[in-house]
JSON list of C-alpha atoms and ligand atoms in Angstrom, two decimals:
[
{"chain": "S", "resi": 1465, "resn": "UNK", "atom": "CA", "xyz": [129.08, 89.26, 104.23]},
{"chain": "S", "resi": 1466, "resn": "UNK", "atom": "CA", "xyz": [132.13, 90.67, 104.05]},
{"chain": "S", "resi": 1467, "resn": "UNK", "atom": "CA", "xyz": [131.57, 94.76, 102.22]},
{"chain": "S", "resi": 1468, "resn": "UNK", "atom": "CA", "xyz": [135.44, 94.97, 99.99]},
{"chain": "S", "resi": 1469, "resn": "UNK", "atom": "CA", "xyz": [134.25, 98.51, 98.44]},
{"chain": "S", "resi": 1470, "resn": "UNK", "atom": "CA", "xyz": [133.58, 102.60, 99.35]},
{"chain": "S", "resi": 1471, "resn": "UNK", "atom": "CA", "xyz": [130.09, 103.51, 100.99]},
{"chain": "S", "resi": 1472, "resn": "UNK", "atom": "CA", "xyz": [129.59, 107.44, 100.42]},
{"chain": "S", "resi": 1473, "resn": "UNK", "atom": "CA", "xyz": [126.29, 109.28, 102.08]},
{"chain": "S", "resi": 1474, "resn": "UNK", "atom": "CA", "xyz": [125.90, 112.75, 100.84]},
{"chain": "S", "resi": 1475, "resn": "UNK", "atom": "CA", "xyz": [124.16, 114.47, 102.74]},
{"chain": "S", "resi": 1476, "resn": "UNK", "atom": "CA", "xyz": [122.63, 118.53, 102.79]},
{"chain": "S", "resi": 1477, "resn": "UNK", "atom": "CA", "xyz": [119.61, 120.27, 104.19]},
{"chain": "S", "resi": 1478, "resn": "UNK", "atom": "CA", "xyz": [117.18, 120.58, 100.15]},
{"chain": "S", "resi": 1479, "resn": "UNK", "atom": "CA", "xyz": [118.67, 122.57, 97.63]},
{"chain": "S", "resi": 1480, "resn": "UNK", "atom": "CA", "xyz": [122.64, 121.61, 98.67]},
{"chain": "S", "resi": 1481, "resn": "UNK", "atom": "CA", "xyz": [123.02, 119.99, 95.41]},
{"chain": "S", "resi": 1482, "resn": "UNK", "atom": "CA", "xyz": [123.58, 116.95, 96.63]},
{"chain": "S", "resi": 1483, "resn": "UNK", "atom": "CA", "xyz": [122.17, 115.15, 94.21]},
{"chain": "S", "resi": 1484, "resn": "UNK", "atom": "CA", "xyz": [124.49, 116.94, 91.27]},
{"chain": "S", "resi": 1485, "resn": "UNK", "atom": "CA", "xyz": [126.51, 115.69, 93.45]},
{"chain": "S", "resi": 1486, "resn": "UNK", "atom": "CA", "xyz": [126.69, 112.72, 93.43]},
{"chain": "S", "resi": 1487, "resn": "UNK", "atom": "CA", "xyz": [126.55, 112.75, 90.11]},
{"chain": "S", "resi": 1488, "resn": "UNK", "atom": "CA", "xyz": [130.49, 114.14, 89.37]},
{"chain": "S", "resi": 1489, "resn": "UNK", "atom": "CA", "xyz": [131.30, 112.19, 92.51]},
{"chain": "S", "resi": 1490, "resn": "UNK", "atom": "CA", "xyz": [130.44, 109.28, 90.28]},
{"chain": "S", "resi": 1491, "resn": "UNK", "atom": "CA", "xyz": [131.46, 110.17, 87.01]},
{"chain": "S", "resi": 1492, "resn": "UNK", "atom": "CA", "xyz": [134.87, 111.10, 88.16]},
{"chain": "S", "resi": 1493, "resn": "UNK", "atom": "CA", "xyz": [135.01, 107.40, 90.41]},
{"chain": "S", "resi": 1494, "resn": "UNK", "atom": "CA", "xyz": [133.75, 106.44, 87.24]},
{"chain": "S", "resi": 1495, "resn": "UNK", "atom": "CA", "xyz": [136.88, 107.25, 85.07]},
{"chain": "S", "resi": 1496, "resn": "UNK", "atom": "CA", "xyz": [139.01, 105.41, 87.71]},
{"chain": "S", "resi": 1497, "resn": "UNK", "atom": "CA", "xyz": [138.38, 102.20, 86.88]},
{"chain": "S", "resi": 1498, "resn": "UNK", "atom": "CA", "xyz": [135.62, 101.97, 89.14]},
{"chain": "S", "resi": 1499, "resn": "UNK", "atom": "CA", "xyz": [131.87, 100.08, 89.50]},
{"chain": "S", "resi": 1500, "resn": "UNK", "atom": "CA", "xyz": [130.06, 103.07, 91.20]},
{"chain": "S", "resi": 1501, "resn": "UNK", "atom": "CA", "xyz": [126.01, 102.31, 92.50]},
{"chain": "S", "resi": 1502, "resn": "UNK", "atom": "CA", "xyz": [124.55, 105.94, 92.45]},
{"chain": "S", "resi": 1503, "resn": "UNK", "atom": "CA", "xyz": [121.99, 105.58, 94.73]},
{"chain": "S", "resi": 1504, "resn": "UNK", "atom": "CA", "xyz": [119.43, 107.34, 97.69]},
{"chain": "S", "resi": 1505, "resn": "UNK", "atom": "CA", "xyz": [117.68, 107.10, 100.55]},
{"chain": "S", "resi": 1506, "resn": "UNK", "atom": "CA", "xyz": [114.07, 107.96, 100.68]},
{"chain": "S", "resi": 1507, "resn": "UNK", "atom": "CA", "xyz": [114.76, 104.86, 97.99]},
{"chain": "S", "resi": 1508, "resn": "UNK", "atom": "CA", "xyz": [112.93, 104.89, 94.67]},
{"chain": "S", "resi": 1509, "resn": "UNK", "atom": "CA", "xyz": [112.18, 101.53, 94.03]},
{"chain": "S", "resi": 1510, "resn": "UNK", "atom": "CA", "xyz": [112.04, 99.51, 97.58]},
{"chain": "S", "resi": 1511, "resn": "UNK", "atom": "CA", "xyz": [108.30, 100.00, 98.55]},
{"chain": "S", "resi": 1512, "resn": "UNK", "atom": "CA", "xyz": [109.04, 102.07, 102.17]},
{"chain": "S", "resi": 1513, "resn": "UNK", "atom": "CA", "xyz": [110.60, 104.90, 100.64]},
{"chain": "S", "resi": 1514, "resn": "UNK", "atom": "CA", "xyz": [107.81, 104.57, 96.98]},
{"chain": "S", "resi": 1515, "resn": "UNK", "atom": "CA", "xyz": [105.17, 104.77, 100.63]},
{"chain": "S", "resi": 1516, "resn": "UNK", "atom": "CA", "xyz": [107.70, 107.35, 102.16]},
{"chain": "S", "resi": 1517, "resn": "UNK", "atom": "CA", "xyz": [107.46, 109.44, 99.23]},
{"chain": "S", "resi": 1518, "resn": "UNK", "atom": "CA", "xyz": [104.01, 109.31, 99.10]},
{"chain": "S", "resi": 1519, "resn": "UNK", "atom": "CA", "xyz": [104.05, 110.67, 102.30]},
{"chain": "S", "resi": 1520, "resn": "UNK", "atom": "CA", "xyz": [106.21, 113.43, 101.84]},
{"chain": "S", "resi": 1521, "resn": "UNK", "atom": "CA", "xyz": [103.56, 114.18, 98.62]},
{"chain": "S", "resi": 1522, "resn": "UNK", "atom": "CA", "xyz": [100.72, 114.79, 101.47]},
{"chain": "S", "resi": 1523, "resn": "UNK", "atom": "CA", "xyz": [98.95, 112.22, 99.50]},
{"chain": "S", "resi": 1524, "resn": "UNK", "atom": "CA", "xyz": [99.14, 109.15, 102.49]},
{"chain": "S", "resi": 1525, "resn": "UNK", "atom": "CA", "xyz": [98.21, 111.17, 105.65]},
{"chain": "S", "resi": 1526, "resn": "UNK", "atom": "CA", "xyz": [101.24, 109.61, 107.80]},
{"chain": "S", "resi": 1527, "resn": "UNK", "atom": "CA", "xyz": [102.21, 112.01, 111.07]},
{"chain": "S", "resi": 1528, "resn": "UNK", "atom": "CA", "xyz": [105.68, 112.30, 111.75]},
{"chain": "S", "resi": 1529, "resn": "UNK", "atom": "CA", "xyz": [105.23, 110.20, 114.99]},
{"chain": "S", "resi": 1530, "resn": "UNK", "atom": "CA", "xyz": [105.43, 107.82, 111.78]},
{"chain": "S", "resi": 1531, "resn": "UNK", "atom": "CA", "xyz": [107.99, 108.55, 109.84]},
{"chain": "S", "resi": 1532, "resn": "UNK", "atom": "CA", "xyz": [111.33, 107.65, 112.15]},
{"chain": "S", "resi": 1533, "resn": "UNK", "atom": "CA", "xyz": [110.37, 104.50, 111.17]},
{"chain": "S", "resi": 1534, "resn": "UNK", "atom": "CA", "xyz": [109.31, 103.75, 107.15]},
{"chain": "S", "resi": 1535, "resn": "UNK", "atom": "CA", "xyz": [112.83, 105.89, 107.24]},
{"chain": "S", "resi": 1536, "resn": "UNK", "atom": "CA", "xyz": [114.84, 103.08, 109.83]},
{"chain": "S", "resi": 1537, "resn": "UNK", "atom": "CA", "xyz": [112.75, 100.07, 107.66]},
{"chain": "S", "resi": 1538, "resn": "UNK", "atom": "CA", "xyz": [113.69, 101.19, 104.25]},
{"chain": "S", "resi": 1539, "resn": "UNK", "atom": "CA", "xyz": [117.06, 101.23, 105.09]},
{"chain": "S", "resi": 1540, "resn": "UNK", "atom": "CA", "xyz": [117.60, 98.50, 106.65]},
{"chain": "S", "resi": 1541, "resn": "UNK", "atom": "CA", "xyz": [115.57, 97.84, 103.25]},
{"chain": "S", "resi": 1542, "resn": "UNK", "atom": "CA", "xyz": [118.23, 99.71, 101.31]},
{"chain": "S", "resi": 1543, "resn": "UNK", "atom": "CA", "xyz": [121.06, 98.18, 102.66]},
{"chain": "S", "resi": 1544, "resn": "UNK", "atom": "CA", "xyz": [120.08, 93.79, 102.64]},
{"chain": "S", "resi": 1545, "resn": "UNK", "atom": "CA", "xyz": [118.88, 94.40, 99.28]},
{"chain": "S", "resi": 1546, "resn": "UNK", "atom": "CA", "xyz": [121.44, 97.11, 97.11]},
{"chain": "S", "resi": 1547, "resn": "UNK", "atom": "CA", "xyz": [123.73, 98.35, 99.74]},
{"chain": "S", "resi": 1548, "resn": "UNK", "atom": "CA", "xyz": [125.79, 95.57, 101.91]},
{"chain": "S", "resi": 1549, "resn": "UNK", "atom": "CA", "xyz": [125.78, 93.67, 97.91]},
{"chain": "S", "resi": 1550, "resn": "UNK", "atom": "CA", "xyz": [127.54, 96.53, 96.58]},
{"chain": "S", "resi": 1551, "resn": "UNK", "atom": "CA", "xyz": [129.61, 96.67, 98.18]},
{"chain": "S", "resi": 1552, "resn": "UNK", "atom": "CA", "xyz": [130.35, 92.53, 98.59]},
{"chain": "S", "resi": 1553, "resn": "UNK", "atom": "CA", "xyz": [131.46, 92.06, 95.32]},
{"chain": "S", "resi": 1554, "resn": "UNK", "atom": "CA", "xyz": [134.20, 95.84, 94.74]},
{"chain": "S", "resi": 1555, "resn": "UNK", "atom": "CA", "xyz": [131.24, 97.76, 93.59]},
{"chain": "S", "resi": 1556, "resn": "UNK", "atom": "CA", "xyz": [131.45, 101.76, 95.72]},
{"chain": "S", "resi": 1557, "resn": "UNK", "atom": "CA", "xyz": [128.12, 102.86, 96.65]},
{"chain": "S", "resi": 1558, "resn": "UNK", "atom": "CA", "xyz": [127.16, 106.70, 97.56]},
{"chain": "S", "resi": 1559, "resn": "UNK", "atom": "CA", "xyz": [123.56, 107.11, 98.57]},
{"chain": "S", "resi": 1560, "resn": "UNK", "atom": "CA", "xyz": [122.07, 110.64, 98.20]},
{"chain": "S", "resi": 1561, "resn": "UNK", "atom": "CA", "xyz": [121.31, 110.89, 102.01]},
{"chain": "S", "resi": 1562, "resn": "UNK", "atom": "CA", "xyz": [121.47, 108.05, 104.64]},
{"chain": "S", "resi": 1563, "resn": "UNK", "atom": "CA", "xyz": [121.05, 108.07, 108.12]},
{"chain": "S", "resi": 1564, "resn": "UNK", "atom": "CA", "xyz": [122.21, 110.81, 108.62]},
{"chain": "S", "resi": 1565, "resn": "UNK", "atom": "CA", "xyz": [119.63, 112.83, 107.06]},
{"chain": "S", "resi": 1566, "resn": "UNK", "atom": "CA", "xyz": [116.88, 110.82, 109.71]},
{"chain": "S", "resi": 1567, "resn": "UNK", "atom": "CA", "xyz": [119.05, 112.08, 112.95]},
{"chain": "S", "resi": 1568, "resn": "UNK", "atom": "CA", "xyz": [118.87, 114.92, 111.59]},
{"chain": "S", "resi": 1569, "resn": "UNK", "atom": "CA", "xyz": [115.14, 116.08, 109.90]},
{"chain": "S", "resi": 1570, "resn": "UNK", "atom": "CA", "xyz": [113.23, 112.82, 112.30]},
{"chain": "S", "resi": 1571, "resn": "UNK", "atom": "CA", "xyz": [114.25, 114.44, 115.60]},
{"chain": "S", "resi": 1572, "resn": "UNK", "atom": "CA", "xyz": [112.51, 117.33, 115.47]},
{"chain": "S", "resi": 1573, "resn": "UNK", "atom": "CA", "xyz": [110.10, 115.44, 116.24]},
{"chain": "S", "resi": 1574, "resn": "UNK", "atom": "CA", "xyz": [111.03, 111.86, 117.79]},
{"chain": "S", "resi": 1575, "resn": "UNK", "atom": "CA", "xyz": [114.10, 112.90, 119.33]},
{"chain": "S", "resi": 1576, "resn": "UNK", "atom": "CA", "xyz": [116.81, 112.30, 118.32]},
{"chain": "S", "resi": 1577, "resn": "UNK", "atom": "CA", "xyz": [118.34, 109.37, 121.05]},
{"chain": "S", "resi": 1578, "resn": "UNK", "atom": "CA", "xyz": [115.50, 107.83, 119.85]},
{"chain": "S", "resi": 1579, "resn": "UNK", "atom": "CA", "xyz": [116.09, 108.04, 115.95]},
{"chain": "S", "resi": 1580, "resn": "UNK", "atom": "CA", "xyz": [119.65, 106.83, 117.20]},
{"chain": "S", "resi": 1581, "resn": "UNK", "atom": "CA", "xyz": [118.37, 104.33, 118.73]},
{"chain": "S", "resi": 1582, "resn": "UNK", "atom": "CA", "xyz": [116.94, 102.79, 115.54]},
{"chain": "S", "resi": 1583, "resn": "UNK", "atom": "CA", "xyz": [119.70, 103.24, 113.91]},
{"chain": "S", "resi": 1584, "resn": "UNK", "atom": "CA", "xyz": [122.16, 102.97, 115.75]},
{"chain": "S", "resi": 1585, "resn": "UNK", "atom": "CA", "xyz": [123.23, 99.05, 114.67]},
{"chain": "S", "resi": 1586, "resn": "UNK", "atom": "CA", "xyz": [123.38, 99.97, 110.57]},
{"chain": "S", "resi": 1587, "resn": "UNK", "atom": "CA", "xyz": [126.57, 100.53, 109.31]},
{"chain": "S", "resi": 1588, "resn": "UNK", "atom": "CA", "xyz": [128.84, 103.58, 109.00]},
{"chain": "S", "resi": 1589, "resn": "UNK", "atom": "CA", "xyz": [130.10, 105.04, 105.00]},
{"chain": "S", "resi": 1590, "resn": "UNK", "atom": "CA", "xyz": [133.29, 104.96, 105.10]},
{"chain": "S", "resi": 1591, "resn": "UNK", "atom": "CA", "xyz": [133.15, 108.88, 103.91]},
{"chain": "S", "resi": 1592, "resn": "UNK", "atom": "CA", "xyz": [129.53, 111.27, 105.14]},
{"chain": "S", "resi": 1593, "resn": "UNK", "atom": "CA", "xyz": [129.43, 114.23, 102.26]},
{"chain": "S", "resi": 1594, "resn": "UNK", "atom": "CA", "xyz": [127.64, 116.71, 104.32]},
{"chain": "S", "resi": 1595, "resn": "UNK", "atom": "CA", "xyz": [126.80, 119.32, 101.35]},
{"chain": "S", "resi": 1596, "resn": "UNK", "atom": "CA", "xyz": [125.82, 122.81, 103.80]},
{"chain": "S", "resi": 1597, "resn": "UNK", "atom": "CA", "xyz": [123.94, 125.22, 103.58]},
{"chain": "S", "resi": 1598, "resn": "UNK", "atom": "CA", "xyz": [122.48, 127.64, 105.37]},
{"chain": "S", "resi": 1599, "resn": "UNK", "atom": "CA", "xyz": [119.15, 127.01, 106.31]},
{"chain": "S", "resi": 1600, "resn": "UNK", "atom": "CA", "xyz": [117.65, 130.56, 104.10]},
{"chain": "S", "resi": 1601, "resn": "UNK", "atom": "CA", "xyz": [119.71, 129.43, 101.00]},
{"chain": "S", "resi": 1602, "resn": "UNK", "atom": "CA", "xyz": [118.88, 126.46, 101.16]},
{"chain": "S", "resi": 1603, "resn": "UNK", "atom": "CA", "xyz": [114.85, 127.64, 101.05]},
{"chain": "S", "resi": 1604, "resn": "UNK", "atom": "CA", "xyz": [114.69, 130.01, 98.53]},
{"chain": "S", "resi": 1605, "resn": "UNK", "atom": "CA", "xyz": [116.70, 127.71, 95.70]},
{"chain": "S", "resi": 1606, "resn": "UNK", "atom": "CA", "xyz": [114.74, 124.74, 96.58]},
{"chain": "S", "resi": 1607, "resn": "UNK", "atom": "CA", "xyz": [111.15, 127.44, 95.86]},
{"chain": "S", "resi": 1608, "resn": "UNK", "atom": "CA", "xyz": [113.35, 128.44, 92.80]},
{"chain": "S", "resi": 1609, "resn": "UNK", "atom": "CA", "xyz": [112.63, 125.38, 92.24]},
{"chain": "S", "resi": 1610, "resn": "UNK", "atom": "CA", "xyz": [109.11, 125.81, 91.75]},
{"chain": "S", "resi": 1611, "resn": "UNK", "atom": "CA", "xyz": [108.24, 122.49, 92.45]},
{"chain": "S", "resi": 1612, "resn": "UNK", "atom": "CA", "xyz": [105.69, 121.59, 94.74]},
{"chain": "S", "resi": 1613, "resn": "UNK", "atom": "CA", "xyz": [106.99, 121.97, 98.76]},
{"chain": "S", "resi": 1614, "resn": "UNK", "atom": "CA", "xyz": [107.44, 119.01, 100.74]},
{"chain": "S", "resi": 1615, "resn": "UNK", "atom": "CA", "xyz": [107.24, 118.48, 104.59]},
{"chain": "S", "resi": 1616, "resn": "UNK", "atom": "CA", "xyz": [110.55, 119.64, 105.66]},
{"chain": "S", "resi": 1617, "resn": "UNK", "atom": "CA", "xyz": [110.25, 123.09, 102.93]},
{"chain": "S", "resi": 1618, "resn": "UNK", "atom": "CA", "xyz": [110.03, 125.33, 104.94]},
{"chain": "S", "resi": 1619, "resn": "UNK", "atom": "CA", "xyz": [112.27, 128.28, 107.15]},
{"chain": "S", "resi": 1620, "resn": "UNK", "atom": "CA", "xyz": [112.52, 127.66, 111.06]},
{"chain": "S", "resi": 1621, "resn": "UNK", "atom": "CA", "xyz": [111.92, 123.15, 109.69]},
{"chain": "S", "resi": 1622, "resn": "UNK", "atom": "CA", "xyz": [114.78, 124.63, 108.54]},
{"chain": "S", "resi": 1623, "resn": "UNK", "atom": "CA", "xyz": [117.21, 125.70, 110.77]},
{"chain": "S", "resi": 1624, "resn": "UNK", "atom": "CA", "xyz": [115.83, 123.47, 113.36]},
{"chain": "S", "resi": 1625, "resn": "UNK", "atom": "CA", "xyz": [117.22, 120.34, 110.83]},
{"chain": "S", "resi": 1626, "resn": "UNK", "atom": "CA", "xyz": [120.36, 121.77, 110.51]},
{"chain": "S", "resi": 1627, "resn": "UNK", "atom": "CA", "xyz": [121.49, 122.59, 114.46]},
{"chain": "S", "resi": 1628, "resn": "UNK", "atom": "CA", "xyz": [120.48, 119.24, 113.93]},
{"chain": "S", "resi": 1629, "resn": "UNK", "atom": "CA", "xyz": [122.13, 118.37, 111.34]},
{"chain": "S", "resi": 1630, "resn": "UNK", "atom": "CA", "xyz": [125.69, 119.34, 113.03]},
{"chain": "S", "resi": 1631, "resn": "UNK", "atom": "CA", "xyz": [124.55, 117.78, 116.56]},
{"chain": "S", "resi": 1632, "resn": "UNK", "atom": "CA", "xyz": [123.97, 114.13, 114.20]},
{"chain": "S", "resi": 1633, "resn": "UNK", "atom": "CA", "xyz": [127.56, 114.81, 112.34]},
{"chain": "S", "resi": 1634, "resn": "UNK", "atom": "CA", "xyz": [128.98, 115.09, 115.79]},
{"chain": "S", "resi": 1635, "resn": "UNK", "atom": "CA", "xyz": [127.44, 111.87, 116.89]},
{"chain": "S", "resi": 1636, "resn": "UNK", "atom": "CA", "xyz": [129.26, 109.34, 113.90]},
{"chain": "S", "resi": 1637, "resn": "UNK", "atom": "CA", "xyz": [132.20, 111.18, 114.41]},
{"chain": "S", "resi": 1638, "resn": "UNK", "atom": "CA", "xyz": [132.09, 110.33, 117.43]},
{"chain": "S", "resi": 1639, "resn": "UNK", "atom": "CA", "xyz": [130.98, 106.33, 115.82]},
{"chain": "S", "resi": 1640, "resn": "UNK", "atom": "CA", "xyz": [134.68, 106.49, 113.84]},
{"chain": "S", "resi": 1641, "resn": "UNK", "atom": "CA", "xyz": [133.10, 106.93, 111.03]},
{"chain": "S", "resi": 1642, "resn": "UNK", "atom": "CA", "xyz": [134.98, 110.13, 108.65]},
{"chain": "S", "resi": 1643, "resn": "UNK", "atom": "CA", "xyz": [133.10, 113.50, 107.85]},
{"chain": "S", "resi": 1644, "resn": "UNK", "atom": "CA", "xyz": [134.05, 116.37, 105.88]},
{"chain": "S", "resi": 1645, "resn": "UNK", "atom": "CA", "xyz": [131.98, 119.37, 105.65]},
{"chain": "S", "resi": 1646, "resn": "UNK", "atom": "CA", "xyz": [131.98, 121.05, 101.97]},
{"chain": "S", "resi": 1647, "resn": "UNK", "atom": "CA", "xyz": [130.85, 124.44, 101.12]},
{"chain": "S", "resi": 1648, "resn": "UNK", "atom": "CA", "xyz": [127.37, 124.15, 98.49]},
{"chain": "S", "resi": 1649, "resn": "UNK", "atom": "CA", "xyz": [127.32, 127.82, 98.59]},
{"chain": "S", "resi": 1650, "resn": "UNK", "atom": "CA", "xyz": [129.62, 128.66, 95.44]},
{"chain": "S", "resi": 1651, "resn": "UNK", "atom": "CA", "xyz": [129.07, 127.19, 92.13]},
{"chain": "S", "resi": 1652, "resn": "UNK", "atom": "CA", "xyz": [129.06, 123.39, 91.04]},
{"chain": "S", "resi": 1653, "resn": "UNK", "atom": "CA", "xyz": [132.48, 122.84, 89.56]},
{"chain": "S", "resi": 1654, "resn": "UNK", "atom": "CA", "xyz": [133.74, 124.74, 92.43]},
{"chain": "S", "resi": 1655, "resn": "UNK", "atom": "CA", "xyz": [131.46, 122.08, 95.27]},
{"chain": "S", "resi": 1656, "resn": "UNK", "atom": "CA", "xyz": [132.49, 119.28, 92.96]},
{"chain": "S", "resi": 1657, "resn": "UNK", "atom": "CA", "xyz": [136.71, 120.01, 93.86]},
{"chain": "S", "resi": 1658, "resn": "UNK", "atom": "CA", "xyz": [135.74, 120.38, 97.52]},
{"chain": "S", "resi": 1659, "resn": "UNK", "atom": "CA", "xyz": [134.01, 116.63, 97.10]},
{"chain": "S", "resi": 1660, "resn": "UNK", "atom": "CA", "xyz": [136.73, 115.70, 95.28]},
{"chain": "S", "resi": 1661, "resn": "UNK", "atom": "CA", "xyz": [140.03, 116.70, 97.53]},
{"chain": "S", "resi": 1662, "resn": "UNK", "atom": "CA", "xyz": [137.88, 114.91, 100.39]},
{"chain": "S", "resi": 1663, "resn": "UNK", "atom": "CA", "xyz": [137.41, 111.50, 99.03]},
{"chain": "S", "resi": 1664, "resn": "UNK", "atom": "CA", "xyz": [141.73, 111.79, 97.91]},
{"chain": "S", "resi": 1665, "resn": "UNK", "atom": "CA", "xyz": [142.34, 112.91, 101.38]},
{"chain": "S", "resi": 1666, "resn": "UNK", "atom": "CA", "xyz": [140.13, 110.50, 103.91]},
{"chain": "S", "resi": 1667, "resn": "UNK", "atom": "CA", "xyz": [139.69, 107.05, 100.76]},
{"chain": "S", "resi": 1668, "resn": "UNK", "atom": "CA", "xyz": [142.29, 106.88, 98.39]},
{"chain": "S", "resi": 1669, "resn": "UNK", "atom": "CA", "xyz": [145.23, 108.74, 100.11]},
{"chain": "A", "resi": 311, "resn": "TYD", "atom": "P1", "xyz": [115.32, 114.78, 98.71]},
{"chain": "A", "resi": 311, "resn": "TYD", "atom": "O1", "xyz": [116.79, 114.09, 98.74]},
{"chain": "A", "resi": 311, "resn": "TYD", "atom": "O2", "xyz": [115.23, 116.35, 98.89]},
{"chain": "A", "resi": 311, "resn": "TYD", "atom": "O3", "xyz": [114.86, 113.89, 98.22]},
{"chain": "A", "resi": 311, "resn": "TYD", "atom": "P2", "xyz": [114.57, 114.51, 96.80]},
{"chain": "A", "resi": 311, "resn": "TYD", "atom": "O4", "xyz": [115.15, 113.89, 95.35]},
{"chain": "A", "resi": 311, "resn": "TYD", "atom": "O5", "xyz": [112.70, 114.20, 96.22]},
{"chain": "A", "resi": 311, "resn": "TYD", "atom": "O6", "xyz": [114.49, 115.22, 95.98]},
{"chain": "A", "resi": 311, "resn": "TYD", "atom": "O7", "xyz": [114.59, 113.73, 100.21]},
{"chain": "A", "resi": 311, "resn": "TYD", "atom": "C1", "xyz": [113.41, 113.82, 100.34]},
{"chain": "A", "resi": 311, "resn": "TYD", "atom": "C2", "xyz": [113.30, 114.07, 101.63]},
{"chain": "A", "resi": 311, "resn": "TYD", "atom": "O8", "xyz": [113.22, 113.30, 103.03]},
{"chain": "A", "resi": 311, "resn": "TYD", "atom": "C3", "xyz": [114.04, 115.49, 102.60]},
{"chain": "A", "resi": 311, "resn": "TYD", "atom": "O9", "xyz": [113.86, 116.16, 103.34]},
{"chain": "A", "resi": 311, "resn": "TYD", "atom": "C4", "xyz": [114.81, 114.90, 103.56]},
{"chain": "A", "resi": 311, "resn": "TYD", "atom": "C5", "xyz": [113.62, 113.56, 103.93]},
{"chain": "A", "resi": 311, "resn": "TYD", "atom": "N1", "xyz": [114.38, 112.43, 104.59]},
{"chain": "A", "resi": 311, "resn": "TYD", "atom": "C6", "xyz": [114.35, 112.42, 105.75]},
{"chain": "A", "resi": 311, "resn": "TYD", "atom": "O10", "xyz": [113.45, 112.62, 106.51]},
{"chain": "A", "resi": 311, "resn": "TYD", "atom": "N2", "xyz": [114.64, 111.47, 106.47]},
{"chain": "A", "resi": 311, "resn": "TYD", "atom": "C7", "xyz": [115.51, 110.36, 106.31]},
{"chain": "A", "resi": 311, "resn": "TYD", "atom": "O11", "xyz": [115.61, 109.62, 106.62]},
{"chain": "A", "resi": 311, "resn": "TYD", "atom": "C8", "xyz": [115.55, 110.84, 104.29]},
{"chain": "A", "resi": 311, "resn": "TYD", "atom": "C9", "xyz": [116.55, 109.13, 104.33]},
{"chain": "A", "resi": 311, "resn": "TYD", "atom": "C10", "xyz": [115.04, 111.20, 103.85]}
]
């Protein structure tokens, strides 16, 4: 299957505003007449994604050793059923989290090289947008939402994930895929402008 559309992934620590920025970017692209599929991982409607979300909420006692396989399997299913067909019909796909999330979060339990081995054959995004936030700000934003905390949302874990994210992004770039690091600490509008500037620079010019 030849992919004609463009594939973008938005990454960042919990609370970095990815979901908001994905929606704003999709709106901006649609006003240019581009068909956009908004999606994300763990998937919400596919079976492995649903199982992962149950595990992250503590409803299903799956260990950290199991998660790297589930995230990789969910990604493969997501590619097969949603991402690649959309790209093939010429749509742009924006995924709220993708491979770099596994390289960052799962490498804590499984080791970086092992997570690369599980994910290394998957298609790379044309552009990975990293919404950069320091771990304590991330945790503060998550706490202020007042939701139940998920498995990774404690400071020490987020600090380690943050370090692994940067290793992940360096690896993604070594594979020849573009990465843009965006400061996610200012207000929504400023972050949105920086995201748009990166998309224009990398994909529209
Ligand atoms: P998140 O984007 O925070 O979901 P929600 O939309 O419910 O806020 O993703 C849930 C968690 O999953 C988040 O803490 C990061 C984690 N995650 C991984 O550990 N590995 C992965 O490969 C992906 C895609 C997400």
